[in-house]
Short mmCIF file of C-alpha atoms and ligand atoms in Angstrom, two decimals:
data_model
loop_
_atom_site.label_atom_id
_atom_site.label_comp_id
_atom_site.label_asym_id
_atom_site.label_seq_id
_atom_site.Cartn_x
_atom_site.Cartn_y
_atom_site.Cartn_z
CA UNK A 1 0.00 0.00 0.00
CA UNK A 2 1.20 3.53 -0.76
CA UNK A 3 0.35 6.17 1.83
CA UNK A 4 0.64 9.96 1.56
CA UNK A 5 1.79 11.50 4.84
CA UNK A 6 1.32 15.25 5.13
CA UNK A 7 3.65 16.68 7.78
CA UNK A 8 5.83 13.56 7.52
CA UNK A 9 9.00 15.56 8.19
CA UNK A 10 7.62 16.50 11.60
CA UNK A 11 7.80 14.76 14.95
CA UNK A 12 4.77 12.45 14.79
CA UNK A 13 4.46 12.13 10.99
CA UNK A 14 8.06 10.88 10.72
CA UNK A 15 7.25 8.07 13.18
CA UNK A 16 4.24 7.15 11.02
CA UNK A 17 6.55 6.99 7.99
CA UNK A 18 8.99 4.71 9.84
CA UNK A 19 6.25 2.34 10.99
CA UNK A 20 4.57 2.10 7.57
CA UNK A 21 7.94 1.47 5.89
CA UNK A 22 8.89 -1.09 8.56
CA UNK A 23 5.71 -2.96 7.66
CA UNK A 24 6.60 -3.03 3.96
CA UNK A 25 4.44 -0.16 2.70
CA UNK A 26 5.46 2.73 0.45
CA UNK A 27 5.40 6.26 1.76
CA UNK A 28 5.17 9.67 0.09
CA UNK A 29 5.74 12.66 2.36
CA UNK A 30 4.45 16.16 1.64
CA UNK A 31 5.86 18.76 4.02
CA UNK A 32 6.66 22.46 3.72
CA UNK A 33 9.40 22.16 6.39
CA UNK A 34 8.09 25.06 8.51
CA UNK A 35 8.70 23.05 11.68
CA UNK A 36 9.87 19.72 10.27
CA UNK A 37 13.24 18.64 8.92
CA UNK A 38 14.51 16.43 6.12
CA UNK A 39 16.93 14.98 8.68
CA UNK A 40 14.16 12.78 10.10
CA UNK A 41 12.64 11.78 6.76
CA UNK A 42 13.45 8.08 6.24
CA UNK A 43 15.76 7.58 3.26
CA UNK A 44 13.36 5.06 1.67
CA UNK A 45 10.40 7.49 1.69
CA UNK A 46 9.63 9.74 -1.28
CA UNK A 47 9.89 13.32 -0.04
CA UNK A 48 8.14 16.26 -1.67
CA UNK A 49 8.70 19.72 -0.27
CA UNK A 50 5.55 21.82 -0.51
CA UNK A 51 2.35 23.04 1.06
CA UNK A 52 -0.87 21.06 1.42
CA UNK A 53 -2.76 24.05 -0.01
CA UNK A 54 -0.78 23.90 -3.28
CA UNK A 55 -3.40 21.82 -5.06
CA UNK A 56 -1.44 21.68 -8.34
CA UNK A 57 1.36 20.01 -6.42
CA UNK A 58 -1.07 17.70 -4.62
CA UNK A 59 -2.63 16.78 -7.98
CA UNK A 60 0.82 15.96 -9.38
CA UNK A 61 1.47 13.66 -6.39
CA UNK A 62 -1.78 11.82 -7.11
CA UNK A 63 -0.89 11.66 -10.82
CA UNK A 64 2.55 10.21 -10.09
CA UNK A 65 1.68 7.86 -7.23
CA UNK A 66 -1.07 5.36 -6.63
CA UNK A 67 -2.03 6.71 -3.19
CA UNK A 68 -4.37 4.41 -1.25
CA UNK A 69 -4.62 6.34 2.02
CA UNK A 70 -3.78 9.79 3.31
CA UNK A 71 -2.60 10.50 6.85
CA UNK A 72 -2.90 14.24 7.50
CA UNK A 73 -0.46 15.40 10.21
CA UNK A 74 0.55 18.75 8.69
CA UNK A 75 -0.37 21.73 10.80
CA UNK A 76 0.68 24.37 13.30
CA UNK A 77 0.80 22.86 16.77
CA UNK A 78 1.67 25.34 19.52
CA UNK A 79 -1.14 26.34 21.88
CA UNK A 80 0.54 29.51 23.24
CA UNK A 81 1.51 30.64 19.74
CA UNK A 82 -2.12 30.19 18.65
CA UNK A 83 -3.27 32.59 21.38
CA UNK A 84 -0.80 35.22 20.10
CA UNK A 85 -1.37 34.52 16.42
CA UNK A 86 -4.81 32.94 15.86
CA UNK A 87 -4.88 33.85 12.15
CA UNK A 88 -1.97 31.51 11.46
CA UNK A 89 -3.87 28.61 13.07
CA UNK A 90 -7.17 29.21 11.34
CA UNK A 91 -5.32 29.61 8.05
CA UNK A 92 -2.73 26.83 8.23
CA UNK A 93 -4.91 24.29 10.05
CA UNK A 94 -8.56 25.00 9.18
CA UNK A 95 -8.49 26.85 5.86
CA UNK A 96 -5.78 24.69 4.28
CA UNK A 97 -7.44 21.50 5.55
CA UNK A 98 -10.68 22.71 3.94
CA UNK A 99 -8.94 23.06 0.56
CA UNK A 100 -7.00 19.82 0.95
CA UNK A 101 -9.95 17.67 2.05
CA UNK A 102 -12.17 19.16 -0.67
CA UNK A 103 -9.51 18.02 -3.13
CA UNK A 104 -9.44 14.54 -1.56
CA UNK A 105 -13.22 14.12 -1.82
CA UNK A 106 -12.86 14.60 -5.59
CA UNK A 107 -9.88 12.25 -5.89
CA UNK A 108 -9.72 8.46 -5.98
CA UNK A 109 -8.47 8.17 -2.43
CA UNK A 110 -10.99 6.70 -0.02
CA UNK A 111 -9.20 6.71 3.32
CA UNK A 112 -8.17 9.70 5.44
CA UNK A 113 -6.60 9.62 8.90
CA UNK A 114 -6.56 12.97 10.70
CA UNK A 115 -4.45 14.15 13.65
CA UNK A 116 -6.75 15.87 16.11
CA UNK A 117 -6.17 16.73 19.72
CA UNK A 118 -7.53 16.61 23.26
CA UNK A 119 -7.53 20.43 22.98
CA UNK A 120 -10.91 20.14 21.22
CA UNK A 121 -12.58 19.11 24.51
CA UNK A 122 -14.19 21.26 27.18
CA UNK A 123 -12.34 21.14 30.50
CA UNK A 124 -13.33 18.20 32.73
CA UNK A 125 -12.22 18.74 36.30
CA UNK A 126 -12.24 15.07 37.31
CA UNK A 127 -12.30 11.65 35.67
CA UNK A 128 -11.39 10.62 32.16
CA UNK A 129 -12.38 12.31 28.91
CA UNK A 130 -14.18 10.04 26.45
CA UNK A 131 -15.04 10.83 22.84
CA UNK A 132 -18.59 11.79 23.83
CA UNK A 133 -17.38 14.58 26.14
CA UNK A 134 -18.43 18.07 24.99
CA UNK A 135 -16.14 19.75 22.50
CA UNK A 136 -15.46 23.35 23.48
CA UNK A 137 -11.83 24.35 22.90
CA UNK A 138 -10.27 26.99 25.14
CA UNK A 139 -7.70 28.28 22.63
CA UNK A 140 -7.43 29.00 18.87
CA UNK A 141 -5.30 25.88 18.31
CA UNK A 142 -8.07 23.62 19.65
CA UNK A 143 -10.70 25.64 17.77
CA UNK A 144 -8.77 25.33 14.52
CA UNK A 145 -8.51 21.54 14.95
CA UNK A 146 -12.20 21.21 15.84
CA UNK A 147 -12.99 23.17 12.67
CA UNK A 148 -10.87 20.64 10.75
CA UNK A 149 -12.88 17.79 12.31
CA UNK A 150 -16.17 19.43 11.29
CA UNK A 151 -14.86 20.14 7.79
CA UNK A 152 -13.80 16.50 7.39
CA UNK A 153 -17.09 15.16 8.73
CA UNK A 154 -19.23 17.44 6.54
CA UNK A 155 -17.19 17.21 3.34
CA UNK A 156 -16.95 13.41 3.53
CA UNK A 157 -20.71 13.02 3.88
CA UNK A 158 -22.19 11.59 0.71
CA UNK A 159 -18.74 10.84 -0.78
CA UNK A 160 -16.60 7.69 -0.87
CA UNK A 161 -13.99 9.24 1.43
CA UNK A 162 -13.98 7.58 4.86
CA UNK A 163 -12.15 9.25 7.72
CA UNK A 164 -10.63 8.25 11.03
CA UNK A 165 -10.05 11.14 13.41
CA UNK A 166 -7.62 10.46 16.25
CA UNK A 167 -7.57 12.82 19.21
CA UNK A 168 -4.12 12.75 20.78
CA UNK A 169 -3.33 13.57 24.37
CA UNK A 170 0.27 14.62 25.24
CA UNK A 171 2.58 12.91 22.79
CA UNK A 172 6.16 12.41 23.98
CA UNK A 173 9.19 10.11 23.72
CA UNK A 174 11.13 9.03 20.65
CA UNK A 175 11.56 6.01 18.41
CA UNK A 176 13.18 3.20 20.45
CA UNK A 177 15.88 2.85 17.78
CA UNK A 178 16.37 6.65 17.89
CA UNK A 179 15.67 7.01 14.16
CA UNK A 180 13.39 9.97 14.90
CA UNK A 181 12.14 12.17 17.69
CA UNK A 182 11.17 15.78 18.37
CA UNK A 183 13.01 17.86 15.75
CA UNK A 184 11.49 21.31 16.30
CA UNK A 185 13.83 23.19 18.64
CA UNK A 186 11.03 25.71 19.30
CA UNK A 187 8.79 22.98 20.69
CA UNK A 188 7.70 23.83 24.22
CA UNK A 189 6.42 20.41 25.25
CA UNK A 190 7.10 19.86 28.96
CA UNK A 191 9.38 16.80 28.68
CA UNK A 192 11.42 18.37 25.87
CA UNK A 193 11.76 21.59 27.91
CA UNK A 194 12.96 19.64 30.98
CA UNK A 195 15.50 17.77 28.84
CA UNK A 196 16.70 21.07 27.38
CA UNK A 197 17.46 22.09 31.00
CA UNK A 198 19.33 18.81 31.55
CA UNK A 199 21.41 19.47 28.43
CA UNK A 200 21.95 23.11 29.46
CA UNK A 201 20.17 24.43 26.37
CA UNK A 202 17.71 26.15 28.67
CA UNK A 203 18.28 27.80 32.06
CA UNK A 204 15.10 26.81 33.91
CA UNK A 205 11.60 25.40 33.72
CA UNK A 206 8.69 27.68 34.47
CA UNK A 207 5.80 25.96 36.24
CA UNK A 208 2.57 27.70 35.30
CA UNK A 209 0.56 27.73 38.50
CA UNK A 210 0.58 25.63 41.63
CA UNK A 211 -2.96 26.50 42.64
CA UNK A 212 -4.89 24.03 40.49
CA UNK A 213 -7.37 21.67 42.08
CA UNK A 214 -5.03 18.67 41.71
CA UNK A 215 -3.07 16.63 44.28
CA UNK A 216 0.07 18.75 44.10
CA UNK A 217 -1.48 21.93 42.63
CA UNK A 218 0.19 21.62 39.20
CA UNK A 219 -1.64 20.65 35.98
CA UNK A 220 -2.17 16.98 35.19
CA UNK A 221 -1.68 15.53 31.70
CA UNK A 222 -1.78 12.13 29.99
CA UNK A 223 1.58 11.41 28.30
CA UNK A 224 1.55 8.84 25.49
CA UNK A 225 4.65 7.42 23.77
CA UNK A 226 4.76 8.46 20.12
CA UNK A 227 5.22 4.85 18.93
CA UNK A 228 2.09 3.68 20.77
CA UNK A 229 0.25 6.61 19.21
CA UNK A 230 1.43 5.43 15.80
CA UNK A 231 0.34 1.83 16.43
CA UNK A 232 -3.18 3.30 16.87
CA UNK A 233 -2.85 4.94 13.45
CA UNK A 234 -1.93 1.65 11.85
CA UNK A 235 -5.10 0.11 13.28
CA UNK A 236 -7.11 3.04 11.95
CA UNK A 237 -5.64 2.58 8.46
CA UNK A 238 -6.29 -1.17 8.64
CA UNK A 239 -9.92 -0.55 9.67
CA UNK A 240 -10.55 1.74 6.70
CA UNK A 241 -8.70 -0.58 4.29
CA UNK A 242 -11.04 -3.40 5.37
CA UNK A 243 -13.97 -1.16 4.39
CA UNK A 244 -14.78 0.02 7.91
CA UNK A 245 -16.81 3.13 8.61
CA UNK A 246 -15.58 6.57 9.61
CA UNK A 247 -14.83 6.99 13.29
CA UNK A 248 -13.30 9.19 16.01
CA UNK A 249 -11.12 7.86 18.84
CA UNK A 250 -8.95 9.16 21.66
CA UNK A 251 -5.34 8.09 22.01
CA UNK A 252 -3.90 8.36 25.51
CA UNK A 253 -3.09 6.00 28.39
CA UNK A 254 -5.76 7.13 30.85
CA UNK A 255 -3.07 7.96 33.41
CA UNK A 256 -2.60 11.45 34.75
CA UNK A 257 0.84 12.73 35.70
CA UNK A 258 1.36 16.20 37.11
CA UNK A 259 3.85 18.76 35.87
CA UNK A 260 5.75 18.43 39.16
CA UNK A 261 5.84 14.64 38.85
CA UNK A 262 7.30 14.92 35.32
CA UNK A 263 9.93 17.44 36.43
CA UNK A 264 10.89 15.13 39.29
CA UNK A 265 11.06 12.07 37.00
CA UNK A 266 13.31 13.85 34.47
CA UNK A 267 15.61 14.95 37.31
CA UNK A 268 15.83 11.39 38.66
CA UNK A 269 16.38 9.74 35.28
CA UNK A 270 18.98 12.28 34.12
CA UNK A 271 20.49 12.72 37.58
CA UNK A 272 20.56 16.47 36.91
CA UNK A 273 18.88 18.82 39.34
CA UNK A 274 17.84 21.70 37.07
CA UNK A 275 16.13 24.88 38.23
CA UNK A 276 12.36 25.36 38.32
CA UNK A 277 10.46 28.60 38.83
CA UNK A 278 6.82 28.86 39.82
CA UNK A 279 5.04 31.51 37.78
CA UNK A 280 1.37 32.43 37.29
CA UNK A 281 -1.18 30.32 35.41
CA UNK A 282 -1.10 30.38 31.62
CA UNK A 283 -4.39 31.32 29.96
CA UNK A 284 -6.19 28.36 28.39
CA UNK A 285 -4.55 25.65 30.53
CA UNK A 286 -7.02 23.08 31.87
CA UNK A 287 -6.23 21.62 35.30
CA UNK A 288 -6.54 17.98 34.16
CA UNK A 289 -6.61 16.37 30.72
CA UNK A 290 -6.65 12.56 30.87
CA UNK A 291 -7.95 10.23 28.16
CA UNK A 292 -10.52 7.52 28.23
CA UNK A 293 -9.14 5.39 25.36
CA UNK A 294 -11.40 2.44 26.04
CA UNK A 295 -13.00 2.75 22.60
CA UNK A 296 -9.67 2.41 20.75
CA UNK A 297 -8.70 -0.53 22.97
CA UNK A 298 -11.94 -2.50 22.82
CA UNK A 299 -13.29 -1.70 19.35
CA UNK A 300 -9.93 -1.69 17.52
CA UNK A 301 -7.84 -3.87 19.85
CA UNK A 302 -5.23 -1.15 20.44
CA UNK A 303 -2.58 -2.47 22.83
CA UNK A 304 -0.07 0.11 23.99
CA UNK A 305 3.38 -1.38 24.60
CA UNK A 306 5.39 1.55 25.96
CA UNK A 307 2.97 2.72 28.63
CA UNK A 308 5.66 3.72 31.09
CA UNK A 309 6.78 7.28 31.82
CA UNK A 310 10.41 6.25 32.42
CA UNK A 311 10.60 4.79 28.88
CA UNK A 312 9.01 7.93 27.46
CA UNK A 313 11.50 10.20 29.22
CA UNK A 314 14.52 7.98 28.56
CA UNK A 315 13.86 7.69 24.80
CA UNK A 316 13.32 11.48 24.60
CA UNK A 317 16.52 12.11 26.57
CA UNK A 318 18.59 9.74 24.44
CA UNK A 319 17.17 11.28 21.27
CA UNK A 320 18.05 14.81 22.37
CA UNK A 321 21.58 13.68 23.33
CA UNK A 322 21.97 12.05 19.92
CA UNK A 323 20.76 15.25 18.22
CA UNK A 324 23.42 17.24 20.05
CA UNK A 325 26.12 14.72 19.18
CA UNK A 326 25.18 14.64 15.51
CA UNK A 327 24.59 18.39 15.40
CA UNK A 328 21.11 17.44 14.23
CA UNK A 329 19.08 20.49 15.17
CA UNK A 330 16.59 21.76 12.61
N1 NAD B 401 2.68 16.74 19.56
C1 NAD B 401 1.54 16.58 20.24
O1 NAD B 401 1.55 16.35 21.48
C2 NAD B 401 0.22 16.63 19.53
C3 NAD B 401 -0.95 16.49 20.30
C4 NAD B 401 -2.17 16.51 19.66
C5 NAD B 401 -2.24 16.64 18.28
N2 NAD B 401 -1.10 16.79 17.56
C6 NAD B 401 -1.24 16.94 16.09
O2 NAD B 401 -0.33 16.06 15.43
C7 NAD B 401 0.11 16.63 14.20
C8 NAD B 401 1.61 16.53 14.12
O3 NAD B 401 2.18 17.24 15.23
P1 NAD B 401 3.73 17.24 15.55
O4 NAD B 401 3.87 17.31 17.03
O5 NAD B 401 4.39 16.16 14.79
O6 NAD B 401 4.16 18.66 14.97
P2 NAD B 401 5.36 19.05 14.01
O7 NAD B 401 5.39 20.53 13.98
O8 NAD B 401 6.61 18.32 14.40
O9 NAD B 401 4.88 18.47 12.61
C9 NAD B 401 4.03 19.16 11.72
C10 NAD B 401 4.64 19.04 10.34
O10 NAD B 401 3.76 19.64 9.39
C11 NAD B 401 4.52 20.47 8.51
N3 NAD B 401 3.57 21.49 8.01
C12 NAD B 401 2.95 22.46 8.72
N4 NAD B 401 2.09 23.15 7.95
C13 NAD B 401 2.17 22.59 6.71
C14 NAD B 401 1.52 22.87 5.48
N5 NAD B 401 0.62 23.86 5.35
N6 NAD B 401 1.84 22.11 4.40
C15 NAD B 401 2.77 21.11 4.48
N7 NAD B 401 3.41 20.81 5.62
C16 NAD B 401 3.11 21.55 6.73
C17 NAD B 401 5.67 20.98 9.34
O11 NAD B 401 6.79 21.41 8.58
C18 NAD B 401 5.98 19.77 10.21
O12 NAD B 401 6.93 18.93 9.59
C19 NAD B 401 -0.44 18.06 14.17
O13 NAD B 401 -1.57 18.08 13.31
C20 NAD B 401 -0.87 18.33 15.59
O14 NAD B 401 -1.95 19.22 15.67
C21 NAD B 401 0.13 16.80 18.14
#
């Protein structure tokens, strides 16, 4: 099978490329390299530099390759940035997805996997968030992704294009063989930021609020290893290939870890006691975001294999060390 991966030069998309190639599939990557890098594009993938909204280019890809499924990872991904610059998010995520998916509905491709996010949900102060929880994003990033979901749902109606929307919780870690990992040095994911402190690329970690209604007062998140996230995508592709119906599923472990717990874990694993500074709350941060992924596990038999925070942190740490050694930064 030949799969088109938009955003395949980015953190998560590159892991999808590796997994599909490992399983004997062909991969075509379309990426404009705004936050991705050719350095993590597998050498046996076909790489095309360009934008998903360049429909002439997209048409030429479909002319040149027999694409069976599309996995759409391309997008702008930083919550704080979206608060400062909402236009960029509505344009790059929603508007360009509108154009791209409209194109797909008129093409021969019948399977679309879309990267969505837990940021589409309304805050839930306790318990796990299932797919039926109300969607009510608290920032432009989440809004832009929810708009993408609605666009996909509405445009696919009455066409042959089936979709599988996956809502990710906090994706972290790196490929066990260290073939890929986080490549965007501007990424402000918590674990990456802690590791940057360990490697002295950053002076300190700011903790945004210790007055949340959680056990230790810091925010609680559900961290999922990127390779487990990708195994969920493979099941989604398989489901659509077998003629299954469109669906939406969460991908997370259902385990909450607080910001303070993560900081502590990174310090223990790295044996480096970096500096932390408590600052005020950040706007748009929910106190607790933990997945109910029961649907993905029971309906699609998703079995996470790396559900262990030490493995997540260790693979991320080893990846960042390797990047430094190979002077690999994007
Ligand atoms: N990282 C997370 O924790 C997380 C959580 C939830 C959802 N997601 C979603 O997963 C997807 C991938 O995220 P990531 O963490 O790998 O981010 P990333 O920034 O590493 O990857 C995004 C890739 O898309 C490319 N890109 C951006 N706009 C493009 C465009 N218009 N045309 C072509 N290429 C474009 C970038 O160059 C980059 O390579 C995103 O859609 C994001 O919203 C990520």
